[in-house]
Amino acid sequence: MVPKQPNVPKVIVQKFGGTSVGTIERIRNVAKWMLATQAQGYQVVGVVSAMSGDTNRLVDLATQLNPQPWSKEYDMLLASGEQVSVALLTLAINSIGGKARGLLGHQLGILTDSVYSSARIKQIDTNIIQAELGRGVIPIVAGFQGVDVENNITTLGRGGSDTSAVAIAAALQEKGVVVDCEIYTDVDGVYTTDPRICAKARKLDTITYEEMMELAGLGAKVLQIRSVELAAKYQVPLHVRSSFDPVEGTRVVSEGPVLEQVVVSGVAADMNDAKVTIMNLSDRPGLAFEVFEPLAKASVVVDVIVQASATDKDGGLSLSFTCPKLDLPRATEIVETQLRPKFPKMQITSESNLAKVSVVGVGMRHHPGVAAKMFGVLSEAGITIKLISTSEIKITVLVDADKAKLAVERLHSAFDLDKIS
Ligand code: ASP
Ligand code: MG
């Protein structure tokens, strides 16, 4: 289970999520695990999230005072959760005979831009980390936080500790250090589909960065999507695994020849979708901009878009798009107020109980016919497709939410995902 001791010390960045440090008992276990990894001959860097529930509690406190609390001080507040877990884990390691040092974002020089609540890391100074590692110390770094050029505390967006861990691993790798980045969470890896929807879901040994990005974007909440983008960009080896069970998890890797054999790696379902259709529009340059710009300004996340010309009886143009179910009332209202004056004959219809079901796999690039097969499977199951959208490695269909489970199950077996051992 634990690999052999390497000749040159390899650095393992171990990131522990909120549930993994959710109680004192769990923090103790993390401390022991880190020391055991160090005893194997590795150098260990810890990155931690706030104890589970803490960040939500802080969000709640702030929003009681102001429903739109976004500001420097909001980041200052949210970042405090990680300060607690860093300190506790460091205490835990030091109290059982290990050597650890807690480090907050500003102490390390995790420099970000000033986009509060979703800051991006620009630079990480690895000197302190490397000096501590050289002395046999385990640096325990606060995830999720950094500082901007004016020394204000910034945060990286919810789930951002994953990104902190990958960024630290990438910065060390840039210095020529051999790294591995382990993300410890409450599930033991990445699954072919959501085990709560399909009992036959299987854990994947490997998945590519690209597939992971598609799945993370589809609501598979194992990793913050930015962390995967960063890992892909710097080719940081990622290992998603459980902090409660020492078995191998899922490795996120680059696309290789072996992986190309697999056509579909995962089936994702996003149950909370809605569709808006606008009919009787007249075609003119800039129409799509007129429709989608006000939606974007109102932060409505529009996903699949389909435009069809001359389909109405009047020979008009129709546009459909999907958005999260929660945003549907706002989306229809915006379309109505913005477009009605320009297109008095326009008709708006919407449907809210929809699900987006997608199959994802880099193997699609080399295997034609995946879309046809998917449509065949759904048709055999009597499932109506309401919208289709495809990319190089993903095919998405919109179906009635109450058919999503069936769709996932049928696709999961049709693409042989049940058989992964
Ligand atoms: N504590 C932060 C959050 O809950 C960051 C993280 O957990 O990754 O979003
Ligand atoms: Mg997380």
Short mmCIF file of C-alpha atoms and ligand atoms in Angstrom, two decimals:
data_model
loop_
_atom_site.label_atom_id
_atom_site.label_comp_id
_atom_site.label_asym_id
_atom_site.label_seq_id
_atom_site.Cartn_x
_atom_site.Cartn_y
_atom_site.Cartn_z
CA MET A 1 0.00 0.00 0.00
CA VAL A 2 2.71 2.51 0.94
CA PRO A 3 5.26 2.67 -1.89
CA LYS A 4 8.95 1.85 -1.32
CA GLN A 5 11.38 4.45 -0.05
CA PRO A 6 12.75 6.54 -2.91
CA ASN A 7 16.47 7.45 -3.18
CA VAL A 8 15.95 11.19 -3.44
CA PRO A 9 13.32 12.35 -1.00
CA LYS A 10 10.10 12.89 -2.83
CA VAL A 11 7.73 15.49 -1.47
CA ILE A 12 4.18 14.38 -0.85
CA VAL A 13 1.73 17.22 -0.46
CA GLN A 14 -1.14 15.81 1.61
CA LYS A 15 -4.32 17.85 1.60
CA PHE A 16 -7.01 17.04 4.13
CA GLY A 17 -10.56 18.29 3.65
CA GLY A 18 -12.95 19.51 6.32
CA THR A 19 -14.40 16.15 7.33
CA SER A 20 -10.90 14.67 7.58
CA VAL A 21 -10.02 17.25 10.26
CA GLY A 22 -13.57 17.57 11.57
CA THR A 23 -12.87 16.40 15.15
CA ILE A 24 -9.89 16.25 17.52
CA GLU A 25 -9.82 12.49 17.08
CA ARG A 26 -9.60 12.84 13.31
CA ILE A 27 -6.92 15.51 13.58
CA ARG A 28 -4.91 13.07 15.70
CA ASN A 29 -5.28 10.42 13.02
CA VAL A 30 -4.13 12.83 10.32
CA ALA A 31 -1.09 13.70 12.47
CA LYS A 32 -0.23 10.00 12.80
CA TRP A 33 -0.73 9.42 9.09
CA MET A 34 1.62 12.25 8.16
CA LEU A 35 4.30 10.96 10.53
CA ALA A 36 3.89 7.46 9.10
CA THR A 37 4.37 8.85 5.58
CA GLN A 38 7.46 10.71 6.74
CA ALA A 39 8.78 7.51 8.29
CA GLN A 40 8.61 5.91 4.83
CA GLY A 41 11.29 8.36 3.72
CA TYR A 42 9.14 11.01 2.13
CA GLN A 43 9.10 14.68 2.92
CA VAL A 44 5.56 15.74 3.77
CA VAL A 45 3.75 19.04 3.34
CA GLY A 46 0.29 19.27 4.89
CA VAL A 47 -2.48 21.47 3.54
CA VAL A 48 -5.73 21.68 5.46
CA SER A 49 -9.27 22.97 5.07
CA ALA A 50 -11.27 24.37 7.92
CA MET A 51 -12.92 21.81 10.23
CA SER A 52 -16.16 20.64 8.60
CA GLY A 53 -19.00 23.08 9.00
CA ASP A 54 -16.75 25.95 10.11
CA THR A 55 -16.70 27.88 6.84
CA ASN A 56 -20.46 27.57 6.52
CA ARG A 57 -20.87 28.85 10.06
CA LEU A 58 -18.75 31.91 9.22
CA VAL A 59 -20.70 32.54 6.02
CA ASP A 60 -23.88 32.40 8.06
CA LEU A 61 -22.60 34.89 10.64
CA ALA A 62 -21.63 37.38 7.95
CA THR A 63 -24.85 37.07 5.99
CA GLN A 64 -26.90 37.69 9.12
CA LEU A 65 -25.34 41.16 9.16
CA ASN A 66 -25.37 41.72 5.43
CA PRO A 67 -26.94 39.46 2.81
CA GLN A 68 -24.22 40.56 0.41
CA PRO A 69 -21.17 40.59 2.62
CA TRP A 70 -18.51 40.36 -0.08
CA SER A 71 -15.53 42.44 0.92
CA LYS A 72 -11.96 42.21 2.20
CA GLU A 73 -13.32 41.55 5.65
CA TYR A 74 -15.48 38.71 4.41
CA ASP A 75 -12.34 36.97 3.16
CA MET A 76 -10.61 37.83 6.42
CA LEU A 77 -13.44 36.13 8.28
CA LEU A 78 -13.68 33.03 6.10
CA ALA A 79 -9.93 32.47 6.12
CA SER A 80 -9.99 32.15 9.90
CA GLY A 81 -11.41 28.63 9.71
CA GLU A 82 -8.17 27.34 8.24
CA GLN A 83 -6.13 29.12 10.89
CA VAL A 84 -7.82 26.94 13.50
CA SER A 85 -7.24 23.63 11.75
CA VAL A 86 -3.61 24.46 10.88
CA ALA A 87 -2.85 25.28 14.49
CA LEU A 88 -4.60 22.19 15.84
CA LEU A 89 -2.94 19.80 13.40
CA THR A 90 0.47 21.30 14.13
CA LEU A 91 -0.15 20.91 17.87
CA ALA A 92 -1.23 17.33 17.28
CA ILE A 93 1.92 16.41 15.36
CA ASN A 94 4.22 18.11 17.84
CA SER A 95 2.51 16.49 20.81
CA ILE A 96 3.17 12.97 19.54
CA GLY A 97 6.86 13.47 18.92
CA GLY A 98 6.84 14.87 15.39
CA LYS A 99 8.10 18.21 14.18
CA ALA A 100 5.62 20.47 12.42
CA ARG A 101 5.21 24.18 11.78
CA GLY A 102 1.94 25.88 11.00
CA LEU A 103 2.01 28.40 8.18
CA LEU A 104 -0.69 30.81 7.08
CA GLY A 105 -0.98 32.25 3.57
CA HIS A 106 0.75 35.53 4.38
CA GLN A 107 3.64 33.84 6.16
CA LEU A 108 4.34 31.75 3.09
CA GLY A 109 3.90 34.44 0.53
CA ILE A 110 0.97 32.86 -1.28
CA LEU A 111 0.43 35.88 -3.49
CA THR A 112 -2.96 36.22 -5.18
CA ASP A 113 -4.84 38.84 -7.15
CA SER A 114 -7.37 40.99 -5.28
CA VAL A 115 -10.56 39.33 -6.50
CA TYR A 116 -11.96 38.64 -3.06
CA SER A 117 -13.75 35.33 -2.53
CA SER A 118 -12.36 33.88 -5.74
CA ALA A 119 -8.78 35.08 -5.83
CA ARG A 120 -6.28 33.39 -8.12
CA ILE A 121 -2.81 32.44 -6.97
CA LYS A 122 -0.08 34.29 -8.86
CA GLN A 123 3.00 33.12 -7.07
CA ILE A 124 4.15 30.96 -4.20
CA ASP A 125 7.48 31.36 -2.47
CA THR A 126 8.65 27.83 -1.67
CA ASN A 127 11.76 28.87 0.29
CA ILE A 128 10.25 28.51 3.76
CA ILE A 129 8.65 25.17 2.86
CA GLN A 130 11.88 23.82 1.44
CA ALA A 131 13.94 25.05 4.39
CA GLU A 132 11.55 23.38 6.84
CA LEU A 133 11.49 20.16 4.84
CA GLY A 134 15.29 20.14 4.87
CA ARG A 135 15.21 20.23 8.67
CA GLY A 136 12.81 17.33 8.88
CA VAL A 137 9.86 19.56 9.74
CA ILE A 138 6.38 19.05 8.30
CA PRO A 139 5.03 22.41 7.13
CA ILE A 140 1.29 22.56 7.75
CA VAL A 141 -0.15 25.13 5.38
CA ALA A 142 -3.54 26.80 5.57
CA GLY A 143 -5.53 26.00 2.45
CA PHE A 144 -7.98 28.37 0.79
CA GLN A 145 -6.11 31.57 1.69
CA GLY A 146 -3.49 33.93 0.32
CA VAL A 147 -2.60 37.62 0.38
CA ASP A 148 -2.74 40.25 -2.30
CA VAL A 149 -0.04 42.85 -3.04
CA GLU A 150 -1.45 45.08 -0.31
CA ASN A 151 -1.22 42.29 2.26
CA ASN A 152 -4.97 41.83 2.48
CA ILE A 153 -6.09 38.29 3.19
CA THR A 154 -7.81 36.73 0.17
CA THR A 155 -9.64 33.43 -0.31
CA LEU A 156 -9.75 31.17 -3.33
CA GLY A 157 -13.43 30.30 -3.57
CA ARG A 158 -15.31 27.49 -1.83
CA GLY A 159 -13.40 24.26 -1.95
CA GLY A 160 -10.24 26.25 -2.62
CA SER A 161 -7.93 24.23 -0.39
CA ASP A 162 -7.59 21.70 -3.19
CA THR A 163 -6.20 24.49 -5.32
CA SER A 164 -3.81 25.57 -2.56
CA ALA A 165 -2.42 22.04 -2.38
CA VAL A 166 -1.97 21.71 -6.14
CA ALA A 167 -0.41 25.17 -6.37
CA ILE A 168 2.14 24.31 -3.69
CA ALA A 169 2.94 21.02 -5.41
CA ALA A 170 3.30 22.83 -8.75
CA ALA A 171 5.58 25.48 -7.26
CA LEU A 172 7.82 22.81 -5.73
CA GLN A 173 7.86 20.88 -8.98
CA GLU A 174 8.94 24.04 -10.83
CA LYS A 175 11.96 24.07 -8.51
CA GLY A 176 12.87 20.58 -9.69
CA VAL A 177 11.42 18.72 -6.71
CA VAL A 178 9.67 15.41 -7.40
CA VAL A 179 6.17 15.70 -6.01
CA ASP A 180 2.96 13.83 -5.54
CA CYS A 181 -0.21 15.57 -4.46
CA GLU A 182 -2.63 13.53 -2.38
CA ILE A 183 -6.11 14.88 -1.80
CA TYR A 184 -7.72 13.17 1.19
CA THR A 185 -11.47 13.36 1.33
CA ASP A 186 -14.51 11.50 2.66
CA VAL A 187 -14.89 9.30 -0.42
CA ASP A 188 -12.25 6.84 -1.53
CA GLY A 189 -11.83 8.12 -5.07
CA VAL A 190 -13.54 9.19 -8.25
CA TYR A 191 -16.41 7.00 -9.38
CA THR A 192 -17.76 6.11 -12.81
CA THR A 193 -21.00 7.74 -11.70
CA ASP A 194 -22.72 8.93 -8.54
CA PRO A 195 -23.07 5.84 -6.30
CA ARG A 196 -26.22 7.37 -4.81
CA ILE A 197 -27.86 7.27 -8.23
CA CYS A 198 -26.48 4.02 -9.59
CA ALA A 199 -25.61 1.14 -7.31
CA LYS A 200 -23.21 -0.26 -9.90
CA ALA A 201 -20.88 2.76 -9.74
CA ARG A 202 -17.24 1.69 -9.70
CA LYS A 203 -14.17 3.43 -8.43
CA LEU A 204 -11.77 4.41 -11.20
CA ASP A 205 -8.04 3.65 -10.81
CA THR A 206 -7.17 6.50 -13.12
CA ILE A 207 -8.89 9.34 -14.86
CA THR A 208 -7.42 12.04 -17.08
CA TYR A 209 -7.22 15.68 -16.09
CA GLU A 210 -9.58 16.58 -18.91
CA GLU A 211 -12.19 14.03 -17.92
CA MET A 212 -11.92 15.16 -14.33
CA MET A 213 -12.48 18.76 -15.41
CA GLU A 214 -15.63 17.78 -17.28
CA LEU A 215 -16.87 15.74 -14.34
CA ALA A 216 -16.00 18.45 -11.80
CA GLY A 217 -17.86 20.93 -13.99
CA LEU A 218 -20.82 18.56 -14.03
CA GLY A 219 -21.16 18.71 -10.32
CA ALA A 220 -18.94 15.84 -9.19
CA LYS A 221 -17.80 17.69 -6.10
CA VAL A 222 -14.68 15.71 -5.29
CA LEU A 223 -12.22 18.42 -6.38
CA GLN A 224 -12.46 22.15 -6.92
CA ILE A 225 -12.36 22.55 -10.70
CA ARG A 226 -9.56 25.11 -10.56
CA SER A 227 -7.31 22.65 -8.80
CA VAL A 228 -7.71 20.23 -11.69
CA GLU A 229 -7.01 22.96 -14.25
CA LEU A 230 -3.87 23.86 -12.38
CA ALA A 231 -2.79 20.23 -12.03
CA ALA A 232 -3.28 19.74 -15.76
CA LYS A 233 -1.37 22.87 -16.65
CA TYR A 234 1.65 21.95 -14.53
CA GLN A 235 1.25 18.18 -14.87
CA VAL A 236 1.05 17.67 -11.13
CA PRO A 237 0.28 14.03 -10.30
CA LEU A 238 -2.92 13.94 -8.23
CA HIS A 239 -4.20 11.13 -6.08
CA VAL A 240 -7.72 11.42 -4.69
CA ARG A 241 -8.16 9.10 -1.72
CA SER A 242 -9.97 8.54 1.53
CA SER A 243 -8.73 9.70 4.90
CA PHE A 244 -10.73 6.94 6.55
CA ASP A 245 -9.50 4.03 4.50
CA PRO A 246 -5.88 3.61 3.38
CA VAL A 247 -6.72 1.87 0.07
CA GLU A 248 -5.49 3.35 -3.21
CA GLY A 249 -7.82 5.99 -4.51
CA THR A 250 -8.03 7.42 -8.02
CA ARG A 251 -5.03 8.90 -9.80
CA VAL A 252 -5.63 11.87 -12.05
CA VAL A 253 -3.15 11.63 -14.91
CA SER A 254 -2.36 12.77 -18.44
CA GLU A 255 -3.92 10.98 -21.35
CA GLY A 256 -1.86 7.95 -22.30
CA PRO A 257 -2.15 5.16 -24.86
CA VAL A 258 -3.72 2.75 -22.38
CA LEU A 259 -6.43 5.15 -21.41
CA GLU A 260 -7.42 5.57 -25.02
CA GLN A 261 -8.80 2.02 -24.97
CA VAL A 262 -11.59 3.16 -22.69
CA VAL A 263 -14.30 4.97 -24.59
CA VAL A 264 -16.38 6.34 -21.74
CA SER A 265 -14.96 6.86 -18.25
CA GLY A 266 -17.93 8.30 -16.49
CA VAL A 267 -21.61 9.13 -16.59
CA ALA A 268 -22.66 12.28 -14.77
CA ALA A 269 -26.10 13.51 -13.85
CA ASP A 270 -27.03 16.97 -12.77
CA MET A 271 -30.56 16.84 -11.44
CA ASN A 272 -31.26 20.52 -11.02
CA ASP A 273 -31.65 21.87 -14.49
CA ALA A 274 -34.24 23.95 -16.23
CA LYS A 275 -34.78 24.87 -19.88
CA VAL A 276 -36.04 28.09 -21.36
CA THR A 277 -37.22 28.28 -24.97
CA ILE A 278 -37.84 31.57 -26.73
CA MET A 279 -39.76 31.36 -30.01
CA ASN A 280 -40.72 33.81 -32.75
CA LEU A 281 -37.55 35.80 -32.59
CA SER A 282 -36.33 37.36 -35.78
CA ASP A 283 -32.83 36.70 -36.91
CA ARG A 284 -30.48 39.61 -36.80
CA PRO A 285 -26.83 40.15 -36.04
CA GLY A 286 -26.17 40.35 -32.33
CA LEU A 287 -29.35 38.50 -31.33
CA ALA A 288 -27.55 35.96 -29.16
CA PHE A 289 -25.68 38.77 -27.48
CA GLU A 290 -28.94 40.61 -26.75
CA VAL A 291 -30.35 37.49 -25.12
CA PHE A 292 -27.35 36.29 -23.15
CA GLU A 293 -25.65 39.47 -22.08
CA PRO A 294 -28.33 40.52 -19.56
CA LEU A 295 -28.40 36.96 -18.22
CA ALA A 296 -24.65 37.01 -17.75
CA LYS A 297 -24.86 40.38 -16.01
CA ALA A 298 -27.37 38.88 -13.60
CA SER A 299 -24.97 35.96 -13.01
CA VAL A 300 -27.35 33.36 -14.41
CA VAL A 301 -25.16 30.44 -15.40
CA VAL A 302 -26.34 29.43 -18.84
CA ASP A 303 -25.14 26.06 -20.02
CA VAL A 304 -26.42 24.28 -23.12
CA ILE A 305 -27.60 26.64 -25.86
CA VAL A 306 -29.45 25.59 -29.00
CA GLN A 307 -30.46 27.96 -31.76
CA ALA A 308 -32.76 26.87 -34.55
CA SER A 309 -33.76 29.00 -37.50
CA ALA A 310 -37.04 28.99 -39.36
CA THR A 311 -38.59 26.29 -37.21
CA ASP A 312 -41.66 28.21 -36.14
CA LYS A 313 -44.69 28.50 -38.37
CA ASP A 314 -43.95 32.19 -38.79
CA GLY A 315 -40.49 31.35 -40.04
CA GLY A 316 -38.94 32.87 -36.97
CA LEU A 317 -35.99 31.80 -34.99
CA SER A 318 -36.01 29.98 -31.70
CA LEU A 319 -33.44 29.77 -28.95
CA SER A 320 -33.28 27.34 -26.06
CA PHE A 321 -30.91 27.31 -23.17
CA THR A 322 -30.50 25.54 -19.87
CA CYS A 323 -29.77 27.05 -16.47
CA PRO A 324 -29.88 25.86 -12.87
CA LYS A 325 -33.47 25.30 -11.72
CA LEU A 326 -32.98 27.88 -8.97
CA ASP A 327 -32.26 30.58 -11.53
CA LEU A 328 -35.26 29.85 -13.73
CA PRO A 329 -37.62 32.55 -12.39
CA ARG A 330 -34.91 35.16 -12.70
CA ALA A 331 -33.89 33.99 -16.16
CA THR A 332 -37.43 34.12 -17.59
CA GLU A 333 -38.05 37.49 -16.03
CA ILE A 334 -34.87 38.93 -17.53
CA VAL A 335 -35.68 37.53 -20.97
CA GLU A 336 -39.21 38.92 -20.75
CA THR A 337 -38.22 42.43 -19.71
CA GLN A 338 -35.23 42.72 -22.00
CA LEU A 339 -36.62 41.17 -25.16
CA ARG A 340 -40.35 41.85 -25.16
CA PRO A 341 -39.96 45.48 -26.30
CA LYS A 342 -37.81 44.34 -29.21
CA PHE A 343 -39.79 41.21 -30.15
CA PRO A 344 -43.46 41.76 -29.25
CA LYS A 345 -44.49 38.44 -30.86
CA MET A 346 -41.99 36.39 -28.92
CA GLN A 347 -43.17 33.40 -26.87
CA ILE A 348 -41.38 32.06 -23.84
CA THR A 349 -41.84 28.56 -22.48
CA SER A 350 -39.93 26.83 -19.74
CA GLU A 351 -39.57 23.46 -18.12
CA SER A 352 -38.05 23.00 -14.73
CA ASN A 353 -37.82 19.37 -13.73
CA LEU A 354 -34.98 18.41 -16.00
CA ALA A 355 -31.68 16.65 -15.62
CA LYS A 356 -28.52 16.87 -17.61
CA VAL A 357 -27.00 13.46 -18.23
CA SER A 358 -23.54 13.30 -19.74
CA VAL A 359 -21.10 10.66 -20.80
CA VAL A 360 -17.47 11.69 -20.61
CA GLY A 361 -14.36 10.03 -22.01
CA VAL A 362 -11.19 10.98 -23.84
CA GLY A 363 -11.56 7.73 -25.79
CA MET A 364 -14.39 9.35 -27.79
CA ARG A 365 -11.74 11.11 -29.83
CA HIS A 366 -10.72 7.80 -31.33
CA HIS A 367 -14.00 5.93 -31.31
CA PRO A 368 -16.76 7.19 -33.56
CA GLY A 369 -20.39 6.41 -32.84
CA VAL A 370 -20.52 7.14 -29.14
CA ALA A 371 -23.31 9.69 -29.54
CA ALA A 372 -25.35 7.33 -31.73
CA LYS A 373 -24.94 4.57 -29.20
CA MET A 374 -26.00 6.86 -26.37
CA PHE A 375 -29.14 7.96 -28.24
CA GLY A 376 -29.95 4.33 -29.04
CA VAL A 377 -29.69 3.29 -25.40
CA LEU A 378 -31.95 6.14 -24.30
CA SER A 379 -34.50 5.46 -27.00
CA GLU A 380 -34.67 1.80 -26.05
CA ALA A 381 -35.35 2.87 -22.48
CA GLY A 382 -38.17 5.12 -23.73
CA ILE A 383 -36.43 8.28 -22.59
CA THR A 384 -37.08 11.48 -24.53
CA ILE A 385 -34.12 13.71 -25.24
CA LYS A 386 -34.93 17.40 -24.94
CA LEU A 387 -31.62 18.92 -25.91
CA ILE A 388 -28.28 17.61 -27.05
CA SER A 389 -24.88 19.15 -26.78
CA THR A 390 -21.51 17.65 -27.56
CA SER A 391 -17.86 18.48 -27.10
CA GLU A 392 -14.77 16.54 -28.04
CA ILE A 393 -14.91 14.33 -24.96
CA LYS A 394 -18.46 14.77 -23.69
CA ILE A 395 -22.01 14.20 -24.86
CA THR A 396 -24.78 15.78 -22.84
CA VAL A 397 -28.51 15.25 -23.11
CA LEU A 398 -31.32 16.91 -21.26
CA VAL A 399 -34.03 14.54 -20.02
CA ASP A 400 -36.91 14.63 -17.55
CA ALA A 401 -35.50 14.54 -14.04
CA ASP A 402 -37.53 11.47 -13.13
CA LYS A 403 -35.87 9.57 -16.00
CA ALA A 404 -32.32 10.53 -15.01
CA LYS A 405 -31.69 7.53 -12.77
CA LEU A 406 -32.80 5.11 -15.45
CA ALA A 407 -30.72 6.93 -18.05
CA VAL A 408 -27.61 6.78 -15.89
CA GLU A 409 -28.10 3.09 -15.12
CA ARG A 410 -28.64 2.10 -18.75
CA LEU A 411 -25.71 4.16 -20.01
CA HIS A 412 -23.49 2.87 -17.24
CA SER A 413 -24.00 -0.71 -18.38
CA ALA A 414 -24.10 0.05 -22.12
CA PHE A 415 -20.64 1.62 -21.94
CA ASP A 416 -19.29 -1.30 -19.88
CA LEU A 417 -18.71 0.72 -16.76
CA ASP A 418 -20.42 -1.97 -14.64
CA LYS A 419 -17.57 -4.29 -15.54
CA ILE A 420 -14.66 -2.27 -14.20
CA SER A 421 -13.19 -4.36 -11.41
N1 ASP B 1 -12.89 25.85 3.97
C1 ASP B 1 -13.12 26.27 2.63
C2 ASP B 1 -14.51 25.89 2.17
O1 ASP B 1 -15.25 25.29 2.88
C3 ASP B 1 -12.10 25.75 1.68
C4 ASP B 1 -12.09 24.26 1.50
O2 ASP B 1 -12.67 23.52 2.28
O3 ASP B 1 -11.43 23.79 0.57
O4 ASP B 1 -14.89 26.20 1.07
MG MG B 2 -13.41 20.07 -0.87
#
